[in-house]
Amino acid sequence: MRRWAWMLGGLIVWTVHFMGVYAIASLADVVSRADDPAWRMAGLAFSGVCLLAALAITGWAARRRRGADPSTRFGDQLALLGGGVATVAIVWQALPTVIGY
């Protein structure tokens, strides 16, 4: 189970980010307005934390992949790919909050 969590770690972070940003935007829409600056900053802070987690997974996977034996190298490559995809996706999903739409 730990290997699966490692290989899918970046995608798990992306999933948590997607659900969290959606929940923050939905709650903001109910409480006040979705484009209220305080709620936008909360969404950006959450995106920043998720981005740091995805970058940490990517960096850790890149470091582990160099000295890994062939039996674990595939899992490290998947973790690296998932972390990279999650990093790009989190930045892409946070851009509307940054530019205000």
mmCIF file of C-alpha atoms in Angstrom:
data_model
loop_
_atom_site.group_PDB
_atom_site.id
_atom_site.type_symbol
_atom_site.label_atom_id
_atom_site.label_comp_id
_atom_site.label_asym_id
_atom_site.label_seq_id
_atom_site.Cartn_x
_atom_site.Cartn_y
_atom_site.Cartn_z
ATOM 1 C CA MET A 1 0.000 0.000 0.000
ATOM 2 C CA ARG A 2 2.894 2.362 0.703
ATOM 3 C CA ARG A 3 4.226 1.921 -2.832
ATOM 4 C CA TRP A 4 0.857 2.826 -4.310
ATOM 5 C CA ALA A 5 0.625 5.894 -2.090
ATOM 6 C CA TRP A 6 4.146 6.886 -3.152
ATOM 7 C CA MET A 7 3.483 6.387 -6.868
ATOM 8 C CA LEU A 8 0.161 8.237 -6.725
ATOM 9 C CA GLY A 9 1.239 10.887 -4.203
ATOM 10 C CA GLY A 10 1.275 13.789 -6.657
ATOM 11 C CA LEU A 11 -2.104 12.855 -8.081
ATOM 12 C CA ILE A 12 -3.508 12.544 -4.564
ATOM 13 C CA VAL A 13 -2.270 16.062 -3.775
ATOM 14 C CA TRP A 14 -3.911 17.310 -6.973
ATOM 15 C CA THR A 15 -7.193 15.637 -6.008
ATOM 16 C CA VAL A 16 -7.106 17.169 -2.529
ATOM 17 C CA HIS A 17 -6.355 20.548 -4.103
ATOM 18 C CA PHE A 18 -9.237 20.297 -6.542
ATOM 19 C CA MET A 19 -11.720 19.325 -3.838
ATOM 20 C CA GLY A 20 -10.382 21.942 -1.415
ATOM 21 C CA VAL A 21 -10.489 24.840 -3.859
ATOM 22 C CA TYR A 22 -13.981 23.816 -4.955
ATOM 23 C CA ALA A 23 -15.126 23.677 -1.320
ATOM 24 C CA ILE A 24 -13.573 27.069 -0.545
ATOM 25 C CA ALA A 25 -15.225 28.662 -3.595
ATOM 26 C CA SER A 26 -18.587 27.072 -2.788
ATOM 27 C CA LEU A 27 -18.434 28.175 0.830
ATOM 28 C CA ALA A 28 -17.418 31.679 -0.229
ATOM 29 C CA ASP A 29 -20.364 31.851 -2.613
ATOM 30 C CA VAL A 30 -22.772 30.906 0.176
ATOM 31 C CA VAL A 31 -21.286 33.153 2.872
ATOM 32 C CA SER A 32 -20.568 36.253 0.795
ATOM 33 C CA ARG A 33 -19.340 36.463 -2.785
ATOM 34 C CA ALA A 34 -17.001 34.054 -4.520
ATOM 35 C CA ASP A 35 -14.710 36.885 -5.622
ATOM 36 C CA ASP A 36 -14.368 38.388 -2.135
ATOM 37 C CA PRO A 37 -10.652 39.097 -1.567
ATOM 38 C CA ALA A 38 -10.499 37.236 1.762
ATOM 39 C CA TRP A 39 -11.869 34.051 0.206
ATOM 40 C CA ARG A 40 -9.593 34.429 -2.799
ATOM 41 C CA MET A 41 -6.592 34.722 -0.482
ATOM 42 C CA ALA A 42 -7.757 31.611 1.405
ATOM 43 C CA GLY A 43 -7.929 29.742 -1.893
ATOM 44 C CA LEU A 44 -4.491 30.990 -2.901
ATOM 45 C CA ALA A 45 -3.010 30.000 0.465
ATOM 46 C CA PHE A 46 -4.483 26.512 0.112
ATOM 47 C CA SER A 47 -3.148 26.321 -3.446
ATOM 48 C CA GLY A 48 0.275 27.380 -2.212
ATOM 49 C CA VAL A 49 0.354 24.633 0.409
ATOM 50 C CA CYS A 50 -0.702 22.033 -2.154
ATOM 51 C CA LEU A 51 1.851 23.352 -4.644
ATOM 52 C CA LEU A 52 4.621 23.017 -2.067
ATOM 53 C CA ALA A 53 3.511 19.446 -1.336
ATOM 54 C CA ALA A 54 3.538 18.562 -5.042
ATOM 55 C CA LEU A 55 6.967 20.147 -5.492
ATOM 56 C CA ALA A 56 8.263 18.247 -2.464
ATOM 57 C CA ILE A 57 7.060 14.948 -3.929
ATOM 58 C CA THR A 58 8.594 15.828 -7.295
ATOM 59 C CA GLY A 59 11.930 16.762 -5.788
ATOM 60 C CA TRP A 60 12.034 13.758 -3.497
ATOM 61 C CA ALA A 61 11.175 11.416 -6.369
ATOM 62 C CA ALA A 62 13.888 12.947 -8.550
ATOM 63 C CA ARG A 63 16.448 12.463 -5.802
ATOM 64 C CA ARG A 64 15.360 8.892 -5.068
ATOM 65 C CA ARG A 65 15.352 7.938 -8.747
ATOM 66 C CA ARG A 66 19.055 8.644 -9.189
ATOM 67 C CA GLY A 67 20.367 6.096 -6.729
ATOM 68 C CA ALA A 68 17.531 3.593 -6.885
ATOM 69 C CA ASP A 69 17.868 -0.010 -7.859
ATOM 70 C CA PRO A 70 15.912 -1.157 -10.915
ATOM 71 C CA SER A 71 13.144 -2.746 -8.847
ATOM 72 C CA THR A 72 12.054 0.586 -7.326
ATOM 73 C CA ARG A 73 13.014 2.887 -10.182
ATOM 74 C CA PHE A 74 9.647 2.472 -11.951
ATOM 75 C CA GLY A 75 7.741 3.578 -8.863
ATOM 76 C CA ASP A 76 10.011 6.577 -8.476
ATOM 77 C CA GLN A 77 9.492 7.507 -12.129
ATOM 78 C CA LEU A 78 5.716 7.357 -11.656
ATOM 79 C CA ALA A 79 5.985 9.473 -8.513
ATOM 80 C CA LEU A 80 8.090 11.992 -10.438
ATOM 81 C CA LEU A 81 5.592 12.095 -13.303
ATOM 82 C CA GLY A 82 2.606 12.404 -10.963
ATOM 83 C CA GLY A 83 4.267 15.169 -8.976
ATOM 84 C CA GLY A 84 5.109 17.075 -12.141
ATOM 85 C CA VAL A 85 1.586 16.750 -13.503
ATOM 86 C CA ALA A 86 0.165 17.823 -10.133
ATOM 87 C CA THR A 87 2.451 20.867 -10.034
ATOM 88 C CA VAL A 88 1.339 22.054 -13.465
ATOM 89 C CA ALA A 89 -2.328 21.300 -12.728
ATOM 90 C CA ILE A 90 -2.327 23.140 -9.387
ATOM 91 C CA VAL A 91 -0.752 26.223 -10.960
ATOM 92 C CA TRP A 92 -3.276 26.043 -13.806
ATOM 93 C CA GLN A 93 -6.211 25.736 -11.415
ATOM 94 C CA ALA A 94 -4.957 28.618 -9.246
ATOM 95 C CA LEU A 95 -4.530 31.054 -12.149
ATOM 96 C CA PRO A 96 -8.182 32.185 -12.248
ATOM 97 C CA THR A 97 -7.914 33.101 -8.565
ATOM 98 C CA VAL A 98 -4.729 35.038 -9.213
ATOM 99 C CA ILE A 99 -6.129 37.024 -12.142
ATOM 100 C CA GLY A 100 -9.528 37.518 -10.509
ATOM 101 C CA TYR A 101 -11.979 35.494 -12.583
#
